[in-house]
Amino acid sequence: LAQVNPLPATVVTGLYDVQREPFWILVAWTPGSLNDCVHVGWQVKAAGAVSHSFTTDGIDRETSLMNMTGLTDGVTYEVSVYELCVNPLANSEVISFTTSTKPEAAGAPVPTVAAAGPYWLSLEWQAGRKGRCNFMHWDVQARKTGTDMFVSAALCTEQPETATSCNVTETYACYKDKTYTGFFSVC
């Protein structure tokens, strides 16, 4: 007695990430040919420090995307997918690619004006959520009321993480007509 194996489904093509976020990745692909496969679902895996498996049992074959949730932020994953068939001998081969979740962003600091004078502001702020931020420096930006452009306040920018206050001074560029050009250090 001899058995003939089924002709497997062909491997999917165009596996890619549609959207990446800190704790999930949405992936999509184009199904291959069914051949002798009776479609059951898709097996999707995200292998990183911890592996996660996702199956689309009972979902239409043309729904060839998966939102992989419960992932860790800032981690590289090898994402693989293959087609599941009623007869496992007809399953497609595995295809994979490497992607990563976004690192969790730092939260915005909460500024307050501690004091104000005619040409200066004393600013204080509380740091936001740290996220996966490798802190470099603060970038305090200001703009003159009625203008669209923010500029870095030179006296406040590039301070260490522990410095959560500064004085913003309004000065004029060193032009004869004293044309206002933003916040700068003294000429």
XYZ file of N, CA and C in Angstrom:
561
model
N 0.843 -1.167 0.000
C 0.000 0.000 0.000
C 0.894 1.238 0.000
N 0.662 2.179 -0.876
C 1.462 3.404 -0.980
C 0.563 4.611 -0.805
N 1.140 5.608 -0.231
C 0.393 6.848 -0.019
C 1.069 7.958 -0.825
N 0.265 8.783 -1.444
C 0.777 9.930 -2.190
C 0.562 11.168 -1.322
N 1.628 11.876 -1.080
C 1.502 13.094 -0.279
C 0.806 14.190 -1.069
N 0.071 15.043 -0.388
C -0.587 16.153 -1.080
C 0.441 17.179 -1.556
N 0.082 17.924 -2.574
C 0.917 19.034 -3.030
C 0.683 20.196 -2.064
N 1.723 20.609 -1.327
C 1.520 21.644 -0.300
C 1.143 22.995 -0.905
N 0.541 23.820 -0.066
C 0.279 25.217 -0.456
C 1.631 25.888 -0.685
N 1.663 26.815 -1.621
C 2.930 27.515 -1.866
C 3.144 28.565 -0.777
N 4.401 28.878 -0.564
C 4.772 29.819 0.481
C 4.146 31.190 0.214
N 3.792 31.888 1.293
C 3.224 33.225 1.138
C 4.300 34.166 0.630
N 3.896 35.285 0.072
C 4.849 36.295 -0.411
C 4.519 37.638 0.234
N 5.443 38.527 0.145
C 5.196 39.905 0.589
C 4.918 40.052 2.069
N 5.571 39.262 2.907
C 5.391 39.395 4.355
C 6.065 40.682 4.818
N 5.298 41.558 5.470
C 5.848 42.845 5.910
C 5.074 43.384 7.101
N 5.662 44.368 7.773
C 4.951 45.009 8.873
C 4.192 46.225 8.346
N 2.911 46.263 8.650
C 2.045 47.362 8.242
C 2.202 48.516 9.219
N 2.264 48.172 10.511
C 2.401 49.182 11.553
C 3.126 48.582 12.751
N 4.034 49.365 13.316
C 4.780 48.940 14.508
C 4.499 49.920 15.632
N 4.214 49.406 16.804
C 3.978 50.219 17.991
C 4.766 49.607 19.143
N 4.778 50.257 20.323
C 5.590 49.705 21.416
C 5.215 48.282 21.841
N 3.942 47.917 21.820
C 3.552 46.615 22.360
C 2.836 45.727 21.346
N 2.833 46.111 20.086
C 2.218 45.275 19.048
C 2.768 45.623 17.668
N 2.647 44.626 16.777
C 3.045 44.794 15.377
C 1.938 44.207 14.514
N 1.492 44.953 13.528
C 0.516 44.466 12.557
C 1.283 44.010 11.321
N 1.165 42.720 10.977
C 1.852 42.186 9.803
C 0.829 41.743 8.760
N 1.241 41.750 7.505
C 0.381 41.333 6.395
C 1.209 40.527 5.409
N 0.522 39.754 4.579
C 1.177 38.927 3.590
C 0.194 38.621 2.466
N 0.704 38.067 1.382
C -0.126 37.641 0.248
C -0.124 36.122 0.219
N -1.313 35.504 0.271
C -1.371 34.030 0.261
C -0.795 33.455 -1.031
N -0.192 32.259 -0.909
C 0.276 31.537 -2.084
C -0.870 30.716 -2.667
N -0.558 29.805 -3.564
C -1.580 28.931 -4.155
C -1.940 27.828 -3.170
N -3.219 27.446 -3.157
C -3.681 26.400 -2.242
C -3.158 25.015 -2.615
N -3.101 24.711 -3.900
C -2.774 23.364 -4.372
C -3.699 22.364 -3.695
N -3.181 21.360 -2.965
C -4.032 20.355 -2.317
C -4.420 20.733 -0.891
N -4.122 21.926 -0.465
C -4.411 22.378 0.902
C -5.885 22.758 1.045
N -6.498 22.284 2.115
C -7.814 22.767 2.522
C -7.514 23.690 3.700
N -7.672 24.974 3.452
C -7.235 26.011 4.403
C -7.942 25.890 5.755
N -7.126 25.954 6.829
C -7.642 25.971 8.193
C -7.351 27.324 8.836
N -6.179 27.872 8.584
C -5.796 29.142 9.198
C -4.361 29.481 8.882
N -3.850 30.454 9.578
C -2.476 30.904 9.446
C -1.788 30.759 10.791
N -0.552 30.318 10.783
C 0.260 30.262 11.998
C 1.289 31.374 11.904
N 1.248 32.298 12.849
C 2.157 33.444 12.863
C 2.915 33.402 14.181
N 4.224 33.578 14.104
C 5.057 33.576 15.310
C 5.928 34.821 15.333
N 6.148 35.310 16.540
C 7.077 36.418 16.768
C 8.105 35.911 17.760
N 9.308 35.635 17.278
C 10.363 35.089 18.130
C 11.335 36.194 18.510
N 11.370 36.497 19.799
C 12.309 37.478 20.351
C 12.890 36.864 21.604
N 13.111 37.685 22.626
C 13.566 37.151 23.908
C 12.532 36.146 24.426
N 11.262 36.434 24.175
C 10.150 35.527 24.467
C 9.400 35.340 23.160
N 9.014 34.113 22.853
C 8.282 33.852 21.605
C 6.779 33.917 21.850
N 6.070 34.389 20.834
C 4.618 34.493 20.873
C 4.067 33.811 19.623
N 3.005 33.026 19.782
C 2.360 32.366 18.642
C 0.933 32.866 18.505
N 0.507 33.029 17.253
C -0.841 33.499 16.955
C -1.391 32.628 15.836
N -2.651 32.225 15.948
C -3.282 31.405 14.919
C -4.593 32.059 14.511
N -4.914 31.979 13.207
C -6.154 32.567 12.702
C -7.164 31.490 12.348
N -7.293 30.443 13.153
C -8.260 29.375 12.861
C -9.647 29.947 12.593
N -10.265 29.458 11.528
C -11.647 29.816 11.231
C -11.844 31.167 10.584
N -10.775 31.883 10.316
C -10.893 33.187 9.657
C -10.658 32.999 8.167
N -11.387 33.736 7.365
C -11.282 33.683 5.912
C -9.818 33.713 5.460
N -9.496 32.924 4.458
C -8.116 32.811 3.960
C -7.574 34.139 3.452
N -8.436 34.952 2.879
C -7.985 36.224 2.315
C -7.673 37.255 3.402
N -8.088 36.985 4.636
C -7.729 37.867 5.741
C -6.305 37.512 6.136
N -5.389 38.022 5.375
C -3.980 37.648 5.555
C -3.225 38.752 6.279
N -3.686 39.015 7.492
C -2.969 39.927 8.363
C -3.204 39.529 9.809
N -2.262 39.926 10.657
C -2.332 39.549 12.062
C -1.802 40.697 12.904
N -2.595 41.063 13.910
C -2.136 42.040 14.882
C -1.544 41.263 16.051
N -0.227 41.256 16.131
C 0.477 40.515 17.179
C 0.583 41.417 18.406
N -0.194 41.111 19.433
C -0.246 41.931 20.638
C 0.512 41.256 21.777
N 0.697 41.988 22.852
C 1.370 41.442 24.025
C 2.880 41.353 23.876
N 3.443 42.097 22.918
C 4.888 42.075 22.699
C 5.574 43.065 23.643
N 6.871 43.019 23.676
C 7.663 43.908 24.528
C 8.192 45.060 23.685
N 8.155 46.256 24.236
C 8.615 47.428 23.477
C 10.124 47.394 23.271
N 10.561 47.924 22.116
C 11.977 48.048 21.801
C 12.711 46.734 21.587
N 11.991 45.682 21.182
C 12.599 44.364 21.005
C 12.545 43.964 19.531
N 13.606 43.326 19.044
C 13.651 42.804 17.680
C 13.029 41.413 17.674
N 12.172 41.168 16.702
C 11.491 39.881 16.562
C 11.731 39.315 15.167
N 11.840 37.988 15.091
C 11.783 37.307 13.805
C 10.336 36.848 13.668
N 9.646 37.413 12.685
C 8.235 37.108 12.464
C 8.146 36.083 11.344
N 7.424 34.991 11.601
C 7.268 33.948 10.578
C 5.794 33.618 10.414
N 5.448 33.148 9.223
C 4.063 32.774 8.934
C 4.056 31.580 7.984
N 3.075 30.708 8.180
C 2.825 29.638 7.208
C 1.349 29.286 7.241
N 0.892 28.674 6.164
C -0.517 28.311 6.032
C -0.770 26.947 6.662
N -1.815 26.884 7.482
C -2.252 25.635 8.109
C -3.335 24.999 7.258
N -3.216 23.689 7.034
C -4.180 22.964 6.210
C -4.789 21.817 7.024
N -5.924 21.293 6.574
C -6.559 20.154 7.246
C -5.559 19.010 7.357
N -4.877 18.716 6.261
C -3.815 17.714 6.269
C -2.492 18.463 6.485
N -1.816 18.274 7.628
C -0.575 19.004 7.906
C 0.505 18.815 6.840
N 0.417 17.713 6.063
C 1.395 17.514 4.991
C 1.232 18.535 3.859
N 0.093 19.220 3.845
C -0.167 20.225 2.810
C 0.135 21.646 3.297
N 0.581 21.779 4.549
C 0.943 23.105 5.056
C 2.018 23.730 4.165
N 1.993 25.041 4.060
C 3.023 25.722 3.269
C 4.330 25.755 4.048
N 5.395 26.118 3.357
C 6.668 26.339 4.034
C 6.584 27.644 4.813
N 7.500 27.800 5.735
C 7.557 28.994 6.578
C 8.344 30.087 5.861
N 7.850 31.310 5.971
C 8.595 32.482 5.499
C 8.734 33.412 6.699
N 9.850 34.138 6.768
C 10.047 35.020 7.924
C 10.804 36.281 7.531
N 10.721 37.257 8.411
C 11.503 38.488 8.277
C 11.731 39.055 9.676
N 12.652 39.996 9.777
C 12.991 40.586 11.068
C 12.445 42.005 11.148
N 11.837 42.319 12.282
C 11.312 43.655 12.540
C 11.411 43.905 14.040
N 10.958 45.036 14.480
C 11.000 45.322 15.913
C 9.827 46.185 16.328
N 9.488 46.087 17.592
C 8.504 46.999 18.149
C 9.200 48.331 18.400
N 8.428 49.392 18.413
C 8.998 50.695 18.735
C 9.309 50.733 20.228
N 10.344 51.459 20.605
C 10.567 51.638 22.043
C 9.469 52.543 22.609
N 9.097 52.289 23.851
C 8.091 53.146 24.481
C 8.671 54.547 24.625
N 7.964 55.527 24.090
C 8.442 56.911 24.112
C 8.359 57.488 25.519
N 9.247 58.411 25.791
C 9.178 59.135 27.065
C 7.950 60.029 27.050
N 7.354 60.217 28.193
C 6.201 61.116 28.301
C 6.658 62.563 28.290
N 5.794 63.433 27.854
C 6.131 64.856 27.788
C 6.272 65.426 29.195
N 7.267 66.288 29.399
C 7.380 66.933 30.700
C 6.214 67.906 30.905
N 5.928 68.212 32.156
C 4.845 69.130 32.491
C 5.468 70.432 32.983
N 5.441 71.490 32.132
C 6.085 72.747 32.526
C 5.134 73.659 33.308
N 5.714 74.491 34.157
C 4.974 75.556 34.836
C 5.855 76.792 34.843
N 5.224 77.959 34.818
C 5.950 79.225 34.913
C 6.011 79.572 36.389
N 7.216 79.546 36.954
C 7.401 79.826 38.378
C 7.369 81.326 38.649
N 7.879 82.116 37.707
C 7.902 83.574 37.835
C 8.084 84.157 36.441
N 7.688 85.403 36.276
C 7.822 86.059 34.980
C 8.144 87.527 35.179
N 8.970 88.045 34.284
C 9.297 89.466 34.275
C 9.061 90.002 32.890
N 9.420 91.272 32.635
C 9.154 91.858 31.317
C 9.853 91.137 30.166
N 11.062 90.597 30.392
C 11.813 89.959 29.323
C 12.345 88.593 29.720
N 11.710 87.916 30.663
C 12.199 86.619 31.104
C 11.074 85.796 31.727
N 11.301 84.505 31.738
C 10.406 83.549 32.401
C 11.271 82.597 33.219
N 10.826 82.275 34.405
C 11.477 81.233 35.187
C 10.608 79.988 35.032
N 11.147 78.983 34.336
C 10.404 77.762 34.060
C 10.839 76.635 34.982
N 9.876 75.824 35.354
C 10.148 74.585 36.074
C 9.328 73.506 35.397
N 9.774 72.272 35.480
C 9.005 71.188 34.896
C 9.239 69.890 35.639
N 8.240 69.023 35.517
C 8.344 67.669 36.044
C 8.554 66.749 34.853
N 9.522 65.859 34.980
C 9.785 64.912 33.898
C 8.575 64.007 33.714
N 8.305 63.635 32.487
C 7.232 62.684 32.195
C 7.709 61.252 32.391
N 6.916 60.314 31.947
C 7.260 58.884 32.022
C 8.584 58.648 31.290
N 9.467 57.879 31.870
C 10.798 57.665 31.286
C 10.755 56.838 30.009
N 9.846 55.875 29.918
C 9.808 55.015 28.737
C 11.141 54.305 28.566
N 11.570 54.129 27.327
C 12.884 53.525 27.056
C 13.877 54.591 26.613
N 13.674 55.783 27.104
C 14.518 56.916 26.702
C 15.895 56.821 27.332
N 16.937 56.869 26.507
C 18.306 57.054 26.991
C 18.539 58.556 26.973
N 18.285 59.188 28.097
C 18.261 60.649 28.187
C 19.561 61.262 27.684
N 19.437 62.284 26.825
C 20.594 63.035 26.345
C 20.621 64.406 27.007
N 19.556 65.185 26.821
C 19.460 66.513 27.423
C 18.053 67.052 27.211
N 17.720 68.087 27.957
C 16.445 68.770 27.761
C 16.577 69.700 26.561
N 15.488 69.896 25.840
C 15.448 70.885 24.764
C 14.256 71.786 25.046
N 14.520 72.928 25.679
C 13.472 73.882 26.018
C 13.305 74.815 24.831
N 12.100 74.891 24.310
C 11.836 75.745 23.160
C 10.811 76.803 23.534
N 10.940 77.970 22.919
C 10.024 79.073 23.187
C 9.742 79.797 21.881
N 8.676 80.571 21.890
C 8.362 81.412 20.731
C 7.716 82.685 21.226
N 7.871 83.716 20.479
C 7.239 84.980 20.797
C 5.758 84.864 20.464
N 4.892 85.371 21.315
C 3.450 85.333 21.069
C 3.150 85.924 19.695
N 2.327 85.227 18.938
C 1.950 85.691 17.610
C 2.831 85.157 16.503
N 3.873 84.427 16.836
C 4.731 83.832 15.806
C 4.530 82.321 15.805
N 4.867 81.694 14.702
C 4.684 80.252 14.566
C 5.916 79.443 14.928
N 7.084 80.059 14.857
C 8.318 79.299 14.976
C 8.823 79.218 16.420
N 9.040 77.991 16.879
C 9.674 77.772 18.172
C 11.178 77.657 17.950
N 11.947 78.190 18.871
C 13.397 78.058 18.816
C 13.887 77.566 20.171
N 15.010 76.860 20.155
C 15.590 76.377 21.402
C 16.071 77.563 22.221
N 15.725 77.573 23.510
C 16.195 78.613 24.422
C 17.609 78.223 24.845
N 18.581 78.926 24.285
C 19.985 78.534 24.437
C 20.424 78.389 25.890
N 19.942 79.218 26.781
C 20.368 79.146 28.174
C 19.765 77.950 28.897
N 18.731 77.345 28.330
C 18.038 76.229 28.977
C 18.294 74.888 28.305
N 18.759 74.908 27.090
C 18.901 73.682 26.325
C 20.194 72.962 26.697
N 20.167 71.663 26.533
C 21.288 70.761 26.792
C 21.660 70.687 28.267
N 20.661 70.838 29.118
C 20.875 70.636 30.545
C 20.762 69.151 30.870
N 21.402 68.706 31.947
C 21.299 67.289 32.330
C 19.895 66.951 32.825
N 19.622 65.667 32.939
C 18.298 65.180 33.335
C 17.870 65.710 34.702
N 18.814 65.934 35.588
C 18.481 66.384 36.939
C 18.098 67.864 36.992
N 18.450 68.643 35.983
C 18.117 70.065 35.949
C 16.716 70.237 35.383
N 15.758 70.597 36.220
C 14.369 70.704 35.771
C 13.837 72.123 35.943
N 14.708 73.111 35.762
C 14.284 74.503 35.784
C 15.319 75.336 35.035
N 14.887 76.506 34.572
C 15.806 77.437 33.923
C 15.121 78.772 33.731
N 15.892 79.769 33.376
C 15.361 81.097 33.072
C 15.476 81.332 31.575
N 14.367 81.639 30.947
C 14.335 81.951 29.519
C 14.358 83.463 29.412
N 15.342 83.978 28.681
C 15.429 85.428 28.513
C 15.189 85.792 27.061
N 14.499 86.894 26.872
C 14.245 87.388 25.524
C 15.308 88.420 25.212
N 16.054 88.205 24.143
C 17.054 89.190 23.729
C 16.857 89.466 22.250
N 17.571 90.414 21.767
C 17.498 90.779 20.364
C 18.797 90.399 19.690
N 18.723 90.082 18.416
C 19.942 89.801 17.662
C 20.757 91.091 17.570
N 22.018 90.944 17.284
C 22.903 92.109 17.256
C 22.803 92.851 15.921
N 21.607 93.322 15.600
C 21.388 94.099 14.390
C 21.157 95.549 14.804
N 21.504 96.479 13.911
C 21.327 97.896 14.226
C 19.866 98.243 14.490
N 18.950 97.630 13.745
C 17.545 97.983 13.906
C 16.869 97.222 15.040
N 17.626 96.387 15.779
C 17.115 95.622 16.918
C 15.927 94.736 16.526
N 15.953 94.172 15.327
C 14.888 93.290 14.862
C 14.848 92.046 15.732
N 13.676 91.715 16.209
C 13.522 90.542 17.065
C 13.744 89.259 16.258
N 14.568 88.347 16.741
C 14.807 87.096 16.025
C 14.607 85.872 16.905
N 14.141 86.024 18.116
C 13.858 84.845 18.950
C 14.596 84.871 20.261
N 14.649 83.735 20.916
C 15.362 83.606 22.196
C 16.796 83.167 21.920
N 17.741 83.934 22.406
C 19.143 83.627 22.207
C 19.908 83.954 23.483
N 21.144 83.481 23.563
C 21.983 83.943 24.647
C 22.410 85.376 24.348
N 22.872 86.071 25.349
C 23.206 87.499 25.191
C 24.315 87.680 24.180
N 24.217 88.724 23.317
C 25.208 88.990 22.270
C 26.514 89.433 22.871
